[in-house]
XYZ file of C-alpha atoms in Angstrom:
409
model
C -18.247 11.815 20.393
C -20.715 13.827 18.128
C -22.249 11.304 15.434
C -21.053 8.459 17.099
C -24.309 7.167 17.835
C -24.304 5.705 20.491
C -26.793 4.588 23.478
C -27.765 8.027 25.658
C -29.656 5.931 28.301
C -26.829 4.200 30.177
C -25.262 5.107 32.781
C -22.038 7.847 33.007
C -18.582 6.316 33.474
C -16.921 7.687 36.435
C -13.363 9.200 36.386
C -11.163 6.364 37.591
C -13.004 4.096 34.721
C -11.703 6.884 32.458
C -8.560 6.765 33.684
C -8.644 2.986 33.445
C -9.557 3.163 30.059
C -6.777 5.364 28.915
C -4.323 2.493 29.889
C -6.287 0.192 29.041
C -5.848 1.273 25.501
C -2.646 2.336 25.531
C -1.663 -0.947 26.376
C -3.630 -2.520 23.220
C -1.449 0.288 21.371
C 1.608 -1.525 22.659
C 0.275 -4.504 21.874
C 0.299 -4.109 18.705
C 2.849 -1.967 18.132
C 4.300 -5.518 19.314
C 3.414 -7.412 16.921
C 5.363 -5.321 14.124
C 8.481 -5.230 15.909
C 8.614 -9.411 16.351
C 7.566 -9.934 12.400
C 10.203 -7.069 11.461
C 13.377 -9.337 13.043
C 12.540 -12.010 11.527
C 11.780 -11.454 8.092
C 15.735 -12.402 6.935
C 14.610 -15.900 8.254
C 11.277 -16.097 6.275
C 13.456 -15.163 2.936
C 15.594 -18.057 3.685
C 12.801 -20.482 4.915
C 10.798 -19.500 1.585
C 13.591 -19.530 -0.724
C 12.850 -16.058 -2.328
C 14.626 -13.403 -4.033
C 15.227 -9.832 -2.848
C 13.160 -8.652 -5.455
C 10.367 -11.381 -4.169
C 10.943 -10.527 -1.446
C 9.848 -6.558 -1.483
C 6.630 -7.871 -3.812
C 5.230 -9.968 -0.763
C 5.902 -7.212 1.649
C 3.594 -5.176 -0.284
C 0.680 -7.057 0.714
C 0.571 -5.890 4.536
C -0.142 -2.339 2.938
C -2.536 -3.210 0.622
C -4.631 -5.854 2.669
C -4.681 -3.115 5.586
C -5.926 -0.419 2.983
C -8.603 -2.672 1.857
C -9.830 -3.563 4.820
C -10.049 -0.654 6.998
C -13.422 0.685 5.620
C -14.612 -2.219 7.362
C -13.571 -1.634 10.812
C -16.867 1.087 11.640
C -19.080 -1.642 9.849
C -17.718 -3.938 12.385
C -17.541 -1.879 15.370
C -21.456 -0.697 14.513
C -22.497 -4.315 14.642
C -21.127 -5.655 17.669
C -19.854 -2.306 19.646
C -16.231 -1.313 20.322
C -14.879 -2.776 22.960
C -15.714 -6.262 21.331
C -14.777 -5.614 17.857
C -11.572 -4.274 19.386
C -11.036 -7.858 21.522
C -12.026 -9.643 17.996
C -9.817 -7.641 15.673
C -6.706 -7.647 17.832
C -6.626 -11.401 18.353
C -7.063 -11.455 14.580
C -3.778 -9.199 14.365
C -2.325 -10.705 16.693
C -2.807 -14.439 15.745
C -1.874 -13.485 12.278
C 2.227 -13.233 13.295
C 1.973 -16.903 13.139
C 0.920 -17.061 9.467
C 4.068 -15.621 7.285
C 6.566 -17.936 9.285
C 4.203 -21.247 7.874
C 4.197 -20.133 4.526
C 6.560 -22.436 2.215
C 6.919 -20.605 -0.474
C 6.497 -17.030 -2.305
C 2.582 -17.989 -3.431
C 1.519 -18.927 0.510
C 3.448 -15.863 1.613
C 1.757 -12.857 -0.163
C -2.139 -14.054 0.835
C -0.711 -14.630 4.418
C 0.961 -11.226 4.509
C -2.884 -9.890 3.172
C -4.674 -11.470 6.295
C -1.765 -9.926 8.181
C -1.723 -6.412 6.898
C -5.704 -6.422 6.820
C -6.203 -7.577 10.543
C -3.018 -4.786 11.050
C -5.258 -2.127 9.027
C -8.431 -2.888 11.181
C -7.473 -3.261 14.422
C -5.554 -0.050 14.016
C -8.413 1.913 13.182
C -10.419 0.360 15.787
C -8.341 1.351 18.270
C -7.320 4.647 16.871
C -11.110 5.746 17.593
C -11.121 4.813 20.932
C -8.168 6.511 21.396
C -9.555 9.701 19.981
C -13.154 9.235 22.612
C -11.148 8.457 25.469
C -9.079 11.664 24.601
C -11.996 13.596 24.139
C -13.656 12.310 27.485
C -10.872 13.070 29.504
C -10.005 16.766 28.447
C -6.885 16.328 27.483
C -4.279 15.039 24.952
C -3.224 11.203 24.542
C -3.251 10.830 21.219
C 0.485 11.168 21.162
C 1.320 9.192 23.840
C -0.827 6.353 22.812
C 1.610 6.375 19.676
C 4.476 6.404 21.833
C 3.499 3.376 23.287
C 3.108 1.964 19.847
C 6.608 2.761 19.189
C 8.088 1.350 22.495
C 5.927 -1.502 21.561
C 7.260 -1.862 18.562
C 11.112 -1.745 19.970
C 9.907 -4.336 22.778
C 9.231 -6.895 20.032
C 11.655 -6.118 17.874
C 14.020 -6.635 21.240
C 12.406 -10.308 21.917
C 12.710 -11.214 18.367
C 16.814 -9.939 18.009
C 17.250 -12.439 21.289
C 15.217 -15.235 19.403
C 17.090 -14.455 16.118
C 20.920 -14.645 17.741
C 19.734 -17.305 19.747
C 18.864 -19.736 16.677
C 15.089 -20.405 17.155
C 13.264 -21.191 14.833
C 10.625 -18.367 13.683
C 7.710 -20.329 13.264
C 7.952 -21.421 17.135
C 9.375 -17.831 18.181
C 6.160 -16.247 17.103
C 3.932 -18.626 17.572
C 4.965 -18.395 20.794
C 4.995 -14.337 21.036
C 1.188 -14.632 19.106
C -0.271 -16.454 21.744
C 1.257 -14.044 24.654
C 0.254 -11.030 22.922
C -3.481 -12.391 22.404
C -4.022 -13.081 26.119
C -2.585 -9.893 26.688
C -5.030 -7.919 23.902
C -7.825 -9.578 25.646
C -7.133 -8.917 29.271
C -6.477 -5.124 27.668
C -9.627 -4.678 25.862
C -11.438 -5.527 29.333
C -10.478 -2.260 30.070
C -11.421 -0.243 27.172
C -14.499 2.127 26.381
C -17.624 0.232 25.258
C -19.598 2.445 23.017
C -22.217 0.837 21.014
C -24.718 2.424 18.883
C -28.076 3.159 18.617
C -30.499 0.612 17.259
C -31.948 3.190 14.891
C -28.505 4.226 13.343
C -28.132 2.693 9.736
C -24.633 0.957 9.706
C -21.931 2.491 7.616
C -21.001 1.082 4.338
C -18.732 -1.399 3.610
C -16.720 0.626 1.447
C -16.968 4.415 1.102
C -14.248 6.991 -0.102
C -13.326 8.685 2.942
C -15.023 12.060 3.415
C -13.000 15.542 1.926
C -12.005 16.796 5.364
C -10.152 13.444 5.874
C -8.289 13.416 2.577
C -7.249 16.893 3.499
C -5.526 15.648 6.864
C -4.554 12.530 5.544
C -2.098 14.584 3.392
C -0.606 16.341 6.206
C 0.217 12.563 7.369
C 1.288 11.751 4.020
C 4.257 14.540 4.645
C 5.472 12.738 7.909
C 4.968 9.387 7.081
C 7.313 9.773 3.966
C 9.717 11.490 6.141
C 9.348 8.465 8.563
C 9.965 6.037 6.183
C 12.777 8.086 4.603
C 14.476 8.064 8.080
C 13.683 4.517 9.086
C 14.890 3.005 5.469
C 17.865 5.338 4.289
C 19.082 6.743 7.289
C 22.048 3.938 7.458
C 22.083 3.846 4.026
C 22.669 7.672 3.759
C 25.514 7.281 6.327
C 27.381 4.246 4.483
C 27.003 5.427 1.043
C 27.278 9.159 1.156
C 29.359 9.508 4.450
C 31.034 6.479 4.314
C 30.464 5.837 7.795
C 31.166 2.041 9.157
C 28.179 -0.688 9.144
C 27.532 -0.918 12.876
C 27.201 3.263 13.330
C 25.375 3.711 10.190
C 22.770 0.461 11.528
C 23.152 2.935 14.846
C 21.714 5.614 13.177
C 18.278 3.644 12.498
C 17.787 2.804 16.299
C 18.494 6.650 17.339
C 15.958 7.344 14.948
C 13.114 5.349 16.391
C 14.255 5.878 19.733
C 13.914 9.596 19.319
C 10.476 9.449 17.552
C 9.248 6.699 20.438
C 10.719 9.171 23.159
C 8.819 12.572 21.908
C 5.703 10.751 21.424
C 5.807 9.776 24.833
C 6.392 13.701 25.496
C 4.223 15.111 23.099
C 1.407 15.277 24.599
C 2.050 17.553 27.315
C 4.035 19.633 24.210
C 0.021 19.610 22.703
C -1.576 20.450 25.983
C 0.591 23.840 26.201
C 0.570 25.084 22.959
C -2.027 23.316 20.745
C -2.168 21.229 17.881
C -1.645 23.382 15.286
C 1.575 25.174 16.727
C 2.815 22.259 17.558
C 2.430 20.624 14.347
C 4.333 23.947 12.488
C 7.134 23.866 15.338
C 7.648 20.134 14.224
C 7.719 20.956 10.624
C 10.236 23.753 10.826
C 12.546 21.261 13.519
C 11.753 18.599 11.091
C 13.160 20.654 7.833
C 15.872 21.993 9.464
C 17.058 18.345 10.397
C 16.530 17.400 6.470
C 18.803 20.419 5.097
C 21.478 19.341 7.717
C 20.907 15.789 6.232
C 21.646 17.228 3.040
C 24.747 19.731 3.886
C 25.987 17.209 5.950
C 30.130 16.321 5.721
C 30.304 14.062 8.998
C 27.863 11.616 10.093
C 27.183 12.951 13.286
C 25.952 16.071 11.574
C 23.323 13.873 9.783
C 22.787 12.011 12.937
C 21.632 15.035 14.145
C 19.745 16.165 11.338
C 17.779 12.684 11.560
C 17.450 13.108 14.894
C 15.929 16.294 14.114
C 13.698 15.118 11.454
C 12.017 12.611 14.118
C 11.599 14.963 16.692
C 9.895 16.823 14.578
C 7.349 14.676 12.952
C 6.594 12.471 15.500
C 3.701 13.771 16.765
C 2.077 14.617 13.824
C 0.540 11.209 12.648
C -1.418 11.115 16.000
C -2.670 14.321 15.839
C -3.663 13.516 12.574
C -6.192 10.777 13.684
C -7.315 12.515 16.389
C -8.104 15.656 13.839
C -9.644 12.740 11.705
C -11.960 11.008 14.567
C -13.353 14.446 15.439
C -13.812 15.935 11.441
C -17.264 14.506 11.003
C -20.238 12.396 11.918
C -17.977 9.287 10.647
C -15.670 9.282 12.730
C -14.006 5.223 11.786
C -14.526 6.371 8.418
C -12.377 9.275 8.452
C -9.844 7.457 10.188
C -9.381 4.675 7.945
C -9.220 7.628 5.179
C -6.319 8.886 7.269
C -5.128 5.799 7.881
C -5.368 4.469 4.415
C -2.999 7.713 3.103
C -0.683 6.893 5.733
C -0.140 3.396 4.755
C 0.288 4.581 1.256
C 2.825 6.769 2.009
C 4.685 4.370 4.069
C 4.569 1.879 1.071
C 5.790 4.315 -1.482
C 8.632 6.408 0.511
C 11.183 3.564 0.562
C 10.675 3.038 -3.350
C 10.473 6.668 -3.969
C 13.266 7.182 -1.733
C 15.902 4.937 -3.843
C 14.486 5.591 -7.465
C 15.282 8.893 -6.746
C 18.360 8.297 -5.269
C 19.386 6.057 -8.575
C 18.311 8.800 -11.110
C 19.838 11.439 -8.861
C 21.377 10.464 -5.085
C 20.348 10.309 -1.787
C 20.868 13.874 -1.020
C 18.337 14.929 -3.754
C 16.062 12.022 -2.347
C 16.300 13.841 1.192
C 15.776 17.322 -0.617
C 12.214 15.998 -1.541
C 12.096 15.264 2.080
C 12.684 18.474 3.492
C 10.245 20.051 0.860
C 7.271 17.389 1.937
C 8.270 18.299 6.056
C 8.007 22.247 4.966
C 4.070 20.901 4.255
C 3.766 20.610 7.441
C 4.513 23.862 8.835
C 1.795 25.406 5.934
C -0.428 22.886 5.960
C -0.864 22.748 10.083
C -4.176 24.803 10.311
C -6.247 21.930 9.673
C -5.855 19.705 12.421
C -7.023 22.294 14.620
C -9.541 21.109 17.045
C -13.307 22.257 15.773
C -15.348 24.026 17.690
C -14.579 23.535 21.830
C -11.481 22.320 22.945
C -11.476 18.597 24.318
C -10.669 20.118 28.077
C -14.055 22.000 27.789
C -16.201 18.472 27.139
C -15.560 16.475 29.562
C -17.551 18.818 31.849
C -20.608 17.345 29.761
C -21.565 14.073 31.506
C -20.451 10.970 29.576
C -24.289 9.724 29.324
C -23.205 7.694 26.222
C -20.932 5.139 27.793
C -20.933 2.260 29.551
C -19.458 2.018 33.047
C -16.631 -0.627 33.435
């Protein structure tokens, strides 16, 4: 990748080590889309192990987001000094040890620094991997990006499948994930064998520790913004929306929730050949426009399988946009970790803010004013799309160049 840096005197990596990399990395994005899904289930049983309040409660889980937006600047410092592939292996054991820590904490002032280390090792790792996703999609011609986040999301609904079992089955947390920790790092390490190795050139002057993220990524980072706060919106409310203003039962309003992340999962998965065929940026407005549609039905909606659909709707349509948006990111400059965490950084944001945003809204006004905003913030994407077009060449057109920067497997 332009102003990566790297060595130009090592050998090219042959196809099938391309193709090896591409799952090697998707299964690191699994990985730790894994990790998420275990903590998720068992957060209820940290509450009660820690002896906090709701309203403590929501303060600690704060911390993930801010540790990870602190420390993301630093992934491109640390992937300068020791090369990819081996700050990838170091920061995703970090992530993935880290599950152990919020189950060991006793109380509310253990909790929020172990939630830190666990959000910043999140924050890093991500970006690490994020850029590796974005070189191995521009070495092989063709979109990934999308699927890679699929396989985050099905990651993501593995663990939070091994960690419902573990929770109806009556084990304790602090042995359930200690136990899923330890799997998942021999797993991240046999996955980052795999992985591109780019390291840079002696002669390159390391990035700094902590830099604003360059203008172009601000500008994409706010197109992520738009579906992240729909994505929270959806993931949060949706059963929410279904008991309170629907008055739908408990089990299909909690129904509503899995749908959701089973549709965005599933058109991740898709998306890329969606990408391939039409491009980015048409892609990105067809979401929008499927993705405001499903918020007005939200909003007119008198039965809850109307606003089933319309979340449906709403997930289909932003799902690959966050993806694209790193990928737009990793190729907007001669940073290209820097711009990610940028992107990454607004995205986090936006996730922490939604939920809150969401119900003070919702107690000033209601939830179908909250999920107005949310139709008006989707409607950003369809205007806003342009700028996650691909500069310059398109990706199929590079990987005609040989790939004289990388190492072979």
């Amino acid at each position: 990748m332009a102003g990566t840096g790297v060595h130009d005197d090592v050998l090219p990596l042959p196809r099938n080590g391309l193709r090896r990399a591409r799952w090697a990395v998707a299964l690191v994005f699994l990985i730790h889309g894994s990790v998420t899904g275990n903590f998720a289930t068992r957060i209820p049983w940290i509450q009660d192990h820690t002896g906090i309040s709701a309203g403590q409660l929501g303060l600690a889980l704060a911390f993930p987001a801010i540790g990870a937006s602190l420390a993301m600047p630093l992934a491109g410092r640390i992937s300068h000094r020791f090369g990819a592939r081996t700050a990838l292996r170091g920061l995703l054991a970090l992530w993935t040890l880290s599950l152990i820590l919020p189950a060991l904490s006793p109380g509310l002032y253990a909790l929020c620094p172990a939630l830190l280390v666990y959000g910043a090792s999140s924050g890093m790792s991500d970006v690490a991997m994020n850029a590796l996703g974005v070189e191995t999609e521009d070495r092989l011609g063709k979109p990934i990006m999308s699927g890679l986040h699929g396989m985050w999301s099905a990651g993501a609904l593995l663990g939070s499948a091994v960690g419902t079992v573990a929770a109806h089955a009556g084990w304790d947390a602090r042995i359930h994930l200690a136990g899923a920790a330890l799997v998942l790092t021999v797993l991240g390490a046999l996955a980052c064998q795999g992985v591109l190795d780019l390291r840079s050139a002696p002669e390159e002057h390391p990035p700094p520790r902590f830099a604003l993220p360059p203008r172009s990524a601000l500008i994409i980072g706010a197109i992520g913004f738009c579906a992240v706060f729909a994505e929270g919106a959806g993931l949060d409310w949706s059963a929410v929306y279904l008991r309170d203003e629907l008055g739908t039962d408990a089990g299909l309003a909690a129904a509503s929730t899995t749908a959701f992340a089973c549709t965005m999962a599933i058109a991740r998965l898709a998306g890329d050949k969606v990408v391939a065929r039409f491009g980015a940026v048409r892609t990105v407005r067809a979401g929008g426009v499927l993705a405001t549609a499903g918020g007005l039905l939200i909003v007119a909606a008198s039965h809850p399988a109307m606003a089933m659909a319309g979340f449906g709707l709403v997930g289909l349509g932003i799902a690959v946009v966050v993806p694209l948006a790193f990928a737009a990111a990793g190729r907007s400059g001669p940073a290209p970790s820097q711009a990610i965490a940028g992107v990454a950084t607004i995205t986090y944001t936006s996730g922490l803010i939604a939920p809150s945003a969401i119900g003070g809204i919702a107690q000033a006004t209601s939830l179908t004013v909250s999920f107005m905003l949310v139709s008006t913030l989707t409607l950003g994407l369809v205007v806003g799309a342009r700028v996650l077009r691909v500069p310059g060449r398109e990706a199929r057109t590079r990987v005609a160049e040989p790939a004289t920067d990388l190492e072979p497997s």
